[in-house]
CSV table of C-alpha atoms in Angstrom, one decimal:
chain,number,residue,atom,x,y,z
A,1,MET,CA,87.4,22.9,-2.3
A,2,SER,CA,91.0,24.0,-1.8
A,3,LYS,CA,93.7,22.8,-4.2
A,4,ARG,CA,95.4,21.2,-1.2
A,5,THR,CA,92.4,19.2,-0.3
A,6,ILE,CA,92.0,18.0,-3.9
A,7,LEU,CA,95.6,16.9,-4.0
A,8,TRP,CA,95.6,15.0,-0.7
A,9,ASP,CA,92.2,13.5,-1.3
A,10,GLY,CA,93.3,11.9,-4.6
A,11,LEU,CA,96.8,10.9,-3.4
A,12,TRP,CA,95.9,9.5,0.0
A,13,HIS,CA,92.7,10.2,1.9
A,14,ASN,CA,90.5,8.9,-0.9
A,15,ASN,CA,93.0,6.7,-2.7
A,16,THR,CA,91.4,4.8,-5.5
A,17,ILE,CA,93.0,1.5,-4.5
A,18,PHE,CA,93.6,1.7,-0.8
A,19,VAL,CA,90.4,3.5,0.2
A,20,GLN,CA,87.8,3.1,-2.5
A,21,LEU,CA,89.0,-0.4,-3.7
A,22,LEU,CA,88.3,0.5,-7.3
A,23,GLY,CA,90.2,-0.6,-10.4
A,24,MET,CA,91.0,-4.0,-9.1
A,25,CYS,CA,91.3,-5.5,-12.6
A,26,PRO,CA,94.6,-3.8,-13.6
A,27,LEU,CA,95.7,-4.1,-10.0
A,28,LEU,CA,95.6,-7.9,-10.2
A,29,GLY,CA,96.7,-8.2,-13.8
A,30,VAL,CA,99.8,-6.1,-14.1
A,31,THR,CA,101.3,-5.7,-10.6
A,32,THR,CA,103.8,-8.6,-10.9
A,33,THR,CA,106.6,-6.1,-10.9
A,34,ALA,CA,107.1,-2.5,-9.7
A,35,LEU,CA,107.9,-1.3,-13.2
A,36,ASN,CA,104.8,-2.8,-14.7
A,37,GLY,CA,102.7,-1.1,-11.9
A,38,PHE,CA,104.4,2.2,-12.5
A,39,TRP,CA,103.7,2.3,-16.3
A,40,MET,CA,100.2,1.0,-15.9
A,41,GLY,CA,99.6,3.9,-13.4
A,42,VAL,CA,101.2,6.4,-15.7
A,43,ALA,CA,99.0,5.2,-18.6
A,44,THR,CA,95.9,5.5,-16.4
A,45,MET,CA,96.9,8.9,-15.2
A,46,ALA,CA,97.3,10.1,-18.8
A,47,VAL,CA,93.8,8.9,-19.7
A,48,LEU,CA,92.4,10.5,-16.5
A,49,LEU,CA,94.1,13.8,-17.3
A,50,GLY,CA,92.5,13.9,-20.8
A,51,SER,CA,89.1,12.8,-19.8
A,52,ASN,CA,88.9,15.0,-16.7
A,53,LEU,CA,89.9,18.1,-18.7
A,54,VAL,CA,87.5,17.5,-21.6
A,55,VAL,CA,84.6,16.5,-19.3
A,56,SER,CA,85.2,19.7,-17.3
A,57,LEU,CA,85.3,21.8,-20.4
A,58,VAL,CA,82.1,20.4,-21.9
A,59,ARG,CA,80.2,20.2,-18.6
A,60,GLY,CA,77.8,23.0,-19.4
A,61,PHE,CA,77.1,21.7,-22.8
A,62,ILE,CA,76.2,18.0,-22.2
A,63,PRO,CA,72.6,17.5,-21.2
A,64,ALA,CA,72.4,15.4,-18.0
A,65,ASP,CA,70.4,12.6,-19.7
A,66,VAL,CA,73.2,11.7,-22.1
A,67,ARG,CA,76.2,12.5,-20.0
A,68,ILE,CA,77.2,8.8,-19.5
A,69,PRO,CA,77.5,7.9,-23.2
A,70,ALA,CA,79.3,11.2,-23.8
A,71,TYR,CA,81.8,10.5,-21.0
A,72,ILE,CA,82.4,6.9,-22.2
A,73,THR,CA,83.1,8.2,-25.7
A,74,ILE,CA,85.6,10.7,-24.4
A,75,ILE,CA,87.3,8.2,-22.1
A,76,ALA,CA,87.4,5.5,-24.9
A,77,ALA,CA,89.0,8.0,-27.3
A,78,PHE,CA,91.7,8.9,-24.8
A,79,VAL,CA,92.4,5.2,-24.0
A,80,THR,CA,92.8,4.5,-27.7
A,81,ILE,CA,95.2,7.5,-28.1
A,82,VAL,CA,97.3,6.4,-25.1
A,83,ASP,CA,97.3,2.8,-26.5
A,84,MET,CA,98.7,4.1,-29.8
A,85,LEU,CA,101.2,6.4,-28.2
A,86,MET,CA,102.6,3.6,-26.0
A,87,ASN,CA,102.8,1.3,-29.0
A,88,ALA,CA,104.8,3.9,-30.9
A,89,TRP,CA,107.2,5.2,-28.2
A,90,LEU,CA,107.1,2.7,-25.3
A,91,HIS,CA,107.0,-0.4,-27.5
A,92,GLU,CA,108.7,-2.8,-25.1
A,93,MET,CA,106.5,-1.8,-22.1
A,94,TYR,CA,103.5,-1.9,-24.5
A,95,ARG,CA,104.2,-5.6,-25.3
A,96,LEU,CA,104.4,-6.4,-21.6
A,97,LEU,CA,101.2,-4.6,-20.5
A,98,GLY,CA,99.5,-5.5,-23.8
A,99,LEU,CA,96.0,-6.5,-23.0
A,100,PHE,CA,95.6,-4.2,-20.0
A,101,ILE,CA,96.0,-0.9,-21.8
A,102,PRO,CA,92.7,-1.1,-23.7
A,103,LEU,CA,91.0,-2.3,-20.5
A,104,ILE,CA,91.7,1.1,-18.9
A,105,VAL,CA,88.4,2.1,-20.6
A,106,VAL,CA,86.5,0.0,-18.1
A,107,ASN,CA,88.4,1.2,-15.1
A,108,CYS,CA,85.5,2.5,-13.1
A,109,ALA,CA,87.8,5.0,-11.3
A,110,ILE,CA,88.1,7.1,-14.4
A,111,MET,CA,84.3,7.2,-15.0
A,112,GLY,CA,84.0,7.9,-11.3
A,113,ARG,CA,86.2,11.0,-11.5
A,114,ALA,CA,84.4,12.3,-14.6
A,115,GLU,CA,81.0,11.9,-12.9
A,116,ALA,CA,81.9,12.9,-9.3
A,117,PHE,CA,84.4,15.6,-9.9
A,118,ALA,CA,85.2,16.8,-13.4
A,119,SER,CA,81.6,17.4,-14.3
A,120,LYS,CA,81.2,19.8,-11.3
A,121,HIS,CA,84.5,21.7,-11.3
A,122,GLY,CA,86.6,24.0,-13.6
A,123,PRO,CA,89.3,22.7,-15.9
A,124,LEU,CA,92.2,23.6,-13.6
A,125,ASP,CA,90.7,21.8,-10.6
A,126,ALA,CA,89.8,18.9,-12.8
A,127,CYS,CA,93.4,18.5,-14.1
A,128,LEU,CA,94.7,18.8,-10.5
A,129,ASP,CA,92.3,16.1,-9.5
A,130,ALA,CA,93.4,13.9,-12.3
A,131,VAL,CA,97.1,14.3,-11.3
A,132,ALA,CA,96.3,13.6,-7.7
A,133,VAL,CA,94.0,10.6,-8.3
A,134,GLY,CA,96.3,9.3,-11.0
A,135,GLY,CA,99.4,9.8,-8.8
A,136,GLY,CA,97.7,7.9,-5.9
A,137,PHE,CA,96.7,5.1,-8.3
A,138,THR,CA,100.3,4.9,-9.7
A,139,PHE,CA,101.7,4.9,-6.1
A,140,ALA,CA,99.4,2.1,-5.1
A,141,LEU,CA,100.1,-0.1,-8.2
A,142,MET,CA,103.9,0.5,-7.8
A,143,LEU,CA,103.8,-0.3,-4.1
A,144,LEU,CA,101.9,-3.5,-4.7
A,145,GLY,CA,104.0,-4.4,-7.7
A,146,GLY,CA,107.1,-3.8,-5.6
A,147,VAL,CA,106.0,-6.0,-2.7
A,148,ARG,CA,105.1,-8.8,-5.1
A,149,GLU,CA,108.3,-8.5,-7.0
A,150,LEU,CA,110.3,-8.4,-3.8
A,151,LEU,CA,108.6,-11.4,-2.2
A,152,GLY,CA,108.0,-13.4,-5.4
A,153,GLN,CA,111.3,-12.9,-7.2
A,154,GLY,CA,113.6,-11.3,-4.7
A,155,ALA,CA,114.1,-8.3,-6.9
A,156,LEU,CA,113.0,-4.6,-7.2
A,157,PHE,CA,112.7,-2.9,-10.6
A,158,GLY,CA,114.3,-5.9,-12.2
A,159,VAL,CA,117.4,-5.7,-9.9
A,160,PRO,CA,118.0,-8.7,-7.6
A,161,VAL,CA,118.1,-7.4,-4.0
A,162,LEU,CA,117.6,-10.6,-2.0
A,163,GLY,CA,120.5,-12.5,-3.5
A,164,SER,CA,120.6,-14.3,-6.9
A,165,ASP,CA,119.7,-17.6,-5.4
A,166,TYR,CA,116.3,-16.4,-4.1
A,167,PRO,CA,113.7,-19.0,-5.1
A,168,ASP,CA,110.6,-17.9,-7.0
A,169,VAL,CA,107.8,-17.8,-4.5
A,170,LEU,CA,104.8,-18.6,-6.8
A,171,MET,CA,102.1,-17.5,-4.4
A,172,PHE,CA,103.2,-13.8,-4.8
A,173,ILE,CA,103.7,-14.1,-8.6
A,174,LEU,CA,100.3,-15.5,-9.3
A,175,PRO,CA,97.0,-13.5,-8.9
A,176,PRO,CA,96.2,-14.7,-5.4
A,177,GLY,CA,99.4,-13.1,-4.3
A,178,ALA,CA,98.0,-9.7,-5.4
A,179,PHE,CA,94.9,-10.2,-3.2
A,180,ILE,CA,97.0,-11.4,-0.2
A,181,SER,CA,99.6,-8.6,-0.5
A,182,LEU,CA,96.9,-6.0,-0.9
A,183,GLY,CA,95.2,-7.3,2.2
A,184,PHE,CA,98.3,-6.9,4.3
A,185,ILE,CA,99.0,-3.4,2.8
A,186,LEU,CA,95.5,-2.3,3.6
A,187,ALA,CA,95.9,-3.7,7.2
A,188,ALA,CA,99.2,-1.8,7.6
A,189,ILE,CA,97.6,1.4,6.3
A,190,ASN,CA,94.7,1.1,8.7
A,191,VAL,CA,97.0,0.6,11.6
A,192,LEU,CA,98.9,3.8,10.6
A,193,LYS,CA,95.7,5.7,10.3
A,194,ARG,CA,94.3,4.5,13.6
A,195,ARG,CA,97.5,5.4,15.4
A,196,ARG,CA,97.5,8.9,13.9
A,197,GLU,CA,93.9,9.4,14.8
A,198,ALA,CA,94.6,8.3,18.4
A,199,ARG,CA,97.5,10.8,18.5
A,200,VAL,CA,95.3,13.6,17.2
A,201,SER,CA,92.6,12.9,19.7
A,202,THR,CA,95.0,12.8,22.6
A,203,ALA,CA,96.5,16.1,21.4
A,204,GLN,CA,93.0,17.6,21.2
A,205,ALA,CA,92.2,16.3,24.6
A,206,GLY,CA,95.4,17.9,25.8
A,207,CYS,CA,94.4,21.3,24.3
A,208,SER,CA,91.0,21.4,25.8
A,209,ALA,CA,92.2,20.5,29.2
B,1,MET,CA,58.9,15.5,-34.0
B,2,LEU,CA,61.7,15.7,-31.4
B,3,GLU,CA,61.4,18.1,-28.5
B,4,ARG,CA,63.8,20.9,-28.1
B,5,ASP,CA,65.9,19.3,-25.4
B,6,GLN,CA,66.0,16.1,-27.3
B,7,TRP,CA,67.6,17.9,-30.1
B,8,ARG,CA,70.2,19.2,-27.6
B,9,MET,CA,71.0,15.7,-26.6
B,10,VAL,CA,71.4,14.6,-30.2
B,11,ALA,CA,73.6,17.6,-30.9
B,12,ALA,CA,75.8,17.0,-27.8
B,13,LEU,CA,76.3,13.3,-28.6
B,14,VAL,CA,77.0,13.9,-32.3
B,15,THR,CA,79.5,16.7,-31.4
B,16,VAL,CA,81.3,14.4,-28.9
B,17,ALA,CA,81.5,11.6,-31.4
B,18,VAL,CA,82.7,13.8,-34.2
B,19,VAL,CA,85.4,15.4,-32.1
B,20,ALA,CA,86.5,12.1,-30.6
B,21,THR,CA,86.8,10.6,-34.1
B,22,ALA,CA,88.8,13.5,-35.4
B,23,LEU,CA,91.2,13.2,-32.4
B,24,LEU,CA,91.6,9.5,-33.1
B,25,ALA,CA,92.3,10.1,-36.8
B,26,VAL,CA,95.0,12.6,-35.9
B,27,ALA,CA,96.6,10.3,-33.3
B,28,ASP,CA,96.5,7.4,-35.8
B,29,ARG,CA,98.2,9.5,-38.4
B,30,MET,CA,100.9,10.6,-36.0
B,31,THR,CA,101.7,7.2,-34.6
B,32,ARG,CA,101.4,5.0,-37.6
B,33,ALA,CA,105.0,5.4,-38.9
B,34,PRO,CA,106.6,5.3,-35.4
B,35,ILE,CA,104.6,2.1,-34.6
B,36,ALA,CA,105.8,0.4,-37.8
B,37,GLN,CA,109.3,1.5,-37.0
B,38,ALA,CA,109.1,0.2,-33.4
B,39,GLN,CA,107.9,-3.1,-34.7
B,40,ARG,CA,110.6,-3.2,-37.3
B,41,LYS,CA,113.2,-2.5,-34.6
B,42,ALA,CA,111.9,-5.2,-32.3
B,43,LEU,CA,112.0,-7.7,-35.2
B,44,HIS,CA,115.5,-6.5,-36.1
B,45,GLN,CA,116.7,-7.2,-32.5
B,46,ALA,CA,115.0,-10.6,-32.5
B,47,LEU,CA,116.5,-11.6,-35.9
B,48,ALA,CA,120.0,-10.5,-34.7
B,49,GLN,CA,119.6,-12.9,-31.8
B,50,VAL,CA,118.6,-16.0,-33.9
B,51,LEU,CA,120.6,-15.5,-37.1
B,52,PRO,CA,124.4,-16.0,-37.4
B,53,PRO,CA,126.4,-12.8,-38.3
B,54,HIS,CA,125.4,-11.7,-41.8
B,55,ALA,CA,126.1,-9.0,-44.3
B,56,ASN,CA,122.6,-8.3,-45.6
B,57,ASP,CA,119.4,-6.8,-44.1
B,58,PRO,CA,117.1,-9.9,-43.5
B,59,GLN,CA,114.0,-7.7,-43.3
B,60,ARG,CA,114.7,-6.1,-46.7
B,61,ASP,CA,115.4,-9.4,-48.3
B,62,MET,CA,112.4,-11.1,-46.8
B,63,VAL,CA,110.4,-13.4,-49.1
B,64,THR,CA,106.9,-14.6,-48.5
B,65,MET,CA,105.4,-18.1,-49.1
B,66,THR,CA,102.0,-19.5,-48.6
B,67,ARG,CA,101.7,-22.0,-45.9
B,68,ALA,CA,98.3,-23.6,-45.1
B,69,GLY,CA,96.6,-20.6,-46.8
B,70,LYS,CA,98.5,-18.1,-44.7
B,71,PRO,CA,101.4,-15.9,-45.7
B,72,MET,CA,104.7,-16.9,-44.2
B,73,ARG,CA,107.7,-14.6,-44.0
B,74,LEU,CA,111.2,-15.9,-44.5
B,75,TYR,CA,114.1,-13.8,-43.4
B,76,PRO,CA,117.4,-14.9,-45.1
B,77,ALA,CA,120.9,-14.2,-43.6
B,78,ARG,CA,123.6,-14.0,-46.3
B,79,ALA,CA,127.4,-13.8,-46.3
B,80,ASP,CA,128.9,-10.9,-48.2
B,81,ASP,CA,129.3,-13.1,-51.3
B,82,GLY,CA,125.5,-13.6,-51.2
B,83,ARG,CA,125.7,-17.2,-50.0
B,84,LEU,CA,122.7,-18.2,-47.9
B,85,LEU,CA,123.9,-18.8,-44.3
B,86,ALA,CA,120.6,-19.4,-42.5
B,87,LEU,CA,117.0,-18.4,-42.7
B,88,ALA,CA,114.5,-17.4,-39.9
B,89,TRP,CA,110.8,-17.4,-39.7
B,90,GLU,CA,108.1,-17.1,-37.0
B,91,GLU,CA,106.2,-20.1,-35.6
B,92,VAL,CA,103.1,-19.7,-33.6
B,93,ALA,CA,102.3,-22.2,-30.8
B,94,PRO,CA,98.6,-21.9,-30.5
B,95,ASP,CA,98.4,-24.2,-27.5
B,96,GLY,CA,100.3,-22.1,-24.8
B,97,TYR,CA,98.9,-22.0,-21.3
B,98,SER,CA,97.4,-18.5,-21.9
B,99,GLY,CA,97.1,-17.7,-25.5
B,100,PRO,CA,99.4,-18.2,-28.5
B,101,ILE,CA,103.2,-18.1,-28.1
B,102,ARG,CA,105.2,-16.6,-30.9
B,103,VAL,CA,108.7,-17.9,-31.5
B,104,LEU,CA,111.3,-16.9,-34.0
B,105,MET,CA,113.4,-19.8,-35.2
B,106,ALA,CA,116.4,-19.9,-37.5
B,107,VAL,CA,117.8,-22.9,-39.4
B,108,ASP,CA,120.8,-23.3,-41.8
B,109,PRO,CA,120.1,-24.5,-45.3
B,110,THR,CA,120.6,-28.1,-44.3
B,111,GLY,CA,117.9,-27.9,-41.6
B,112,VAL,CA,120.1,-27.5,-38.4
B,113,VAL,CA,118.5,-25.2,-35.8
B,114,GLN,CA,120.7,-22.1,-35.3
B,115,ALA,CA,118.7,-20.5,-32.5
B,116,VAL,CA,115.2,-19.9,-31.2
B,117,ARG,CA,113.8,-16.9,-29.3
B,118,VAL,CA,110.3,-16.3,-28.0
B,119,THR,CA,109.0,-13.0,-29.3
B,120,GLU,CA,105.5,-12.9,-27.7
B,121,HIS,CA,103.8,-14.8,-25.0
B,122,ARG,CA,101.4,-14.4,-22.0
B,123,GLU,CA,102.5,-17.3,-20.0
B,124,THR,CA,102.4,-17.2,-16.2
B,125,PRO,CA,105.3,-15.2,-14.7
B,126,GLY,CA,107.5,-17.4,-12.7
B,127,LEU,CA,106.3,-20.6,-14.3
B,128,GLY,CA,105.7,-20.7,-18.0
B,129,ASP,CA,107.8,-17.6,-18.7
B,130,GLY,CA,110.9,-19.8,-18.2
B,131,ILE,CA,110.8,-20.1,-22.0
B,132,VAL,CA,112.1,-16.5,-21.9
B,133,ARG,CA,113.9,-16.3,-18.6
B,134,ASN,CA,115.7,-19.6,-18.8
B,135,ARG,CA,118.4,-19.0,-21.5
B,136,ALA,CA,119.9,-22.5,-21.1
B,137,TRP,CA,116.5,-24.0,-22.0
B,138,ILE,CA,115.9,-22.0,-25.2
B,139,ASP,CA,119.6,-22.4,-26.2
B,140,ALA,CA,119.3,-26.2,-26.0
B,141,PHE,CA,117.5,-26.0,-29.4
B,142,ALA,CA,120.6,-24.9,-31.2
B,143,GLY,CA,122.3,-27.7,-33.2
B,144,LYS,CA,119.2,-29.9,-33.1
B,145,THR,CA,117.8,-31.4,-36.3
B,146,LEU,CA,114.7,-33.5,-37.1
B,147,ASP,CA,116.7,-36.6,-36.7
B,148,ASN,CA,119.2,-36.0,-33.9
B,149,ALA,CA,116.6,-35.3,-31.2
B,150,ARG,CA,113.3,-36.7,-29.8
B,151,TRP,CA,111.0,-33.8,-30.3
B,152,ALA,CA,109.0,-33.8,-27.0
B,153,VAL,CA,109.5,-32.8,-23.4
B,154,LYS,CA,111.1,-35.4,-21.1
B,155,LYS,CA,107.8,-36.1,-19.4
B,156,ASP,CA,106.5,-37.3,-22.8
B,157,GLY,CA,109.7,-39.3,-23.5
B,158,GLY,CA,111.5,-36.6,-25.4
B,159,ASP,CA,114.8,-34.7,-25.1
B,160,PHE,CA,113.7,-31.4,-23.8
B,161,ASP,CA,113.3,-30.3,-20.2
B,162,GLN,CA,110.0,-29.1,-18.8
B,163,PHE,CA,109.9,-26.7,-15.9
B,164,THR,CA,108.8,-27.4,-12.4
B,165,GLY,CA,105.1,-26.7,-12.3
B,166,ALA,CA,105.0,-25.9,-16.0
B,167,THR,CA,104.7,-28.6,-18.7
B,168,ILE,CA,102.2,-27.1,-21.0
B,169,THR,CA,104.3,-24.1,-22.1
B,170,PRO,CA,107.5,-26.0,-23.0
B,171,ARG,CA,105.5,-28.7,-24.7
B,172,ALA,CA,103.8,-26.1,-26.9
B,173,VAL,CA,107.1,-24.5,-27.8
B,174,VAL,CA,108.8,-27.8,-28.6
B,175,LYS,CA,105.8,-28.9,-30.7
B,176,ALA,CA,105.9,-25.6,-32.7
B,177,ILE,CA,109.6,-25.8,-33.4
B,178,HIS,CA,109.2,-29.4,-34.4
B,179,GLU,CA,106.4,-28.5,-36.8
B,180,GLY,CA,108.6,-25.7,-38.2
B,181,LEU,CA,111.4,-28.1,-38.9
B,182,MET,CA,109.0,-30.6,-40.5
B,183,PHE,CA,107.7,-27.9,-42.8
B,184,PHE,CA,111.2,-26.9,-43.7
B,185,ALA,CA,112.2,-30.5,-44.5
B,186,LYS,CA,109.1,-31.0,-46.6
B,187,HIS,CA,109.5,-27.8,-48.7
B,188,ARG,CA,113.2,-27.4,-48.4
B,189,ALA,CA,113.9,-27.5,-52.2
B,190,GLN,CA,111.1,-25.0,-52.9
B,191,ILE,CA,112.2,-22.6,-50.1
B,192,LEU,CA,115.9,-22.6,-51.1
B,193,ARG,CA,115.0,-22.1,-54.8
B,194,LYS,CA,112.8,-19.2,-53.8
B,195,LEU,CA,115.6,-17.6,-51.8
B,196,GLN,CA,118.0,-18.3,-54.7
B,197,THR,CA,115.8,-16.7,-57.3
B,198,VAL,CA,115.3,-13.5,-55.3
B,199,LYS,CA,119.1,-13.2,-54.9
B,200,GLY,CA,119.4,-13.8,-58.7
B,201,LEU,CA,117.1,-10.9,-59.5
B,202,GLU,CA,119.0,-8.6,-57.2
B,203,ASP,CA,122.3,-9.4,-59.1
B,204,GLU,CA,120.9,-8.1,-62.3
């Protein structure tokens, strides 16, 4: 698998949120603002980087029968470390994201990468995969957080952009808004993809003619 | 007796567990002091917002009391001659809409509220979090005493506004501050004596 494929798979073609629809719990919980989404994505990426690297390093050593408990231990250790680091050096954000940082441990996307990728590839590719998947996850959380912040509070990254008298639109602030926004984002992405496919197939038809 | 590959499983799991534990121990050691410092700094900022300008370090001069079997921390604000200007403590409203709400409240020695700030909450963004976003609402507590206000939200016949779509959160905060004031009124002599004695010891 080429480095380029790994990168684009994680970032876009196989995006955890937009394509696989995994990790919906942090998605609903923290994406009330773009900044929350960004930091949640970064925290997840840090865990993913640690777990992918270690799982890849020990992949020849862990017998297949006990690989799941071993991976869970590794992931849980990294989640706890990220939790402590954020508490120490990103204290304000830690208070905001609070409950959701420990919950990274049950984000099935991380277990999925350990099982489907890191356990079958070298450390370098595993790290690249973590950066790509984590980056795609961060992008998705930030996009959704941005849409909800913009429509719900008329602001982006805490800065009012739709005028200071923009009313709070509760539907986008509350959890249902996450589902609805995600639905529209997915629809938009599908339209984009279909258009591109149509263009590619006409181009190919042109070539063969 | 275990088979050979069963031993391998045991060895793998034990190794993973030991290494993970070691990593956690290192991370804990590295972050313990910075976490304490970050919490101290957050409290320092909150105290600076509720207490009037003061000459001492309220966290250093903190005294503890027992309240309903639990320790209660009192943070005094003093003028440069050592006179007690106000004191702050944390109240917990257990009945928020989603989990407990922590508020820091400050009163002067006669029991007049100086200021109130919410330090921790998980209320609904856009509804209940008005207790943080709506400065005018939280500032309305300043100057209130047990006797000069009706301690309830307007819906319940009191003096304090609720928010559109959110009554539970403001109700919980009003109740917590009311309870804090009642506790202070009941134990005022004891609390003031305690803050006095500590100051006396420092003078020696």
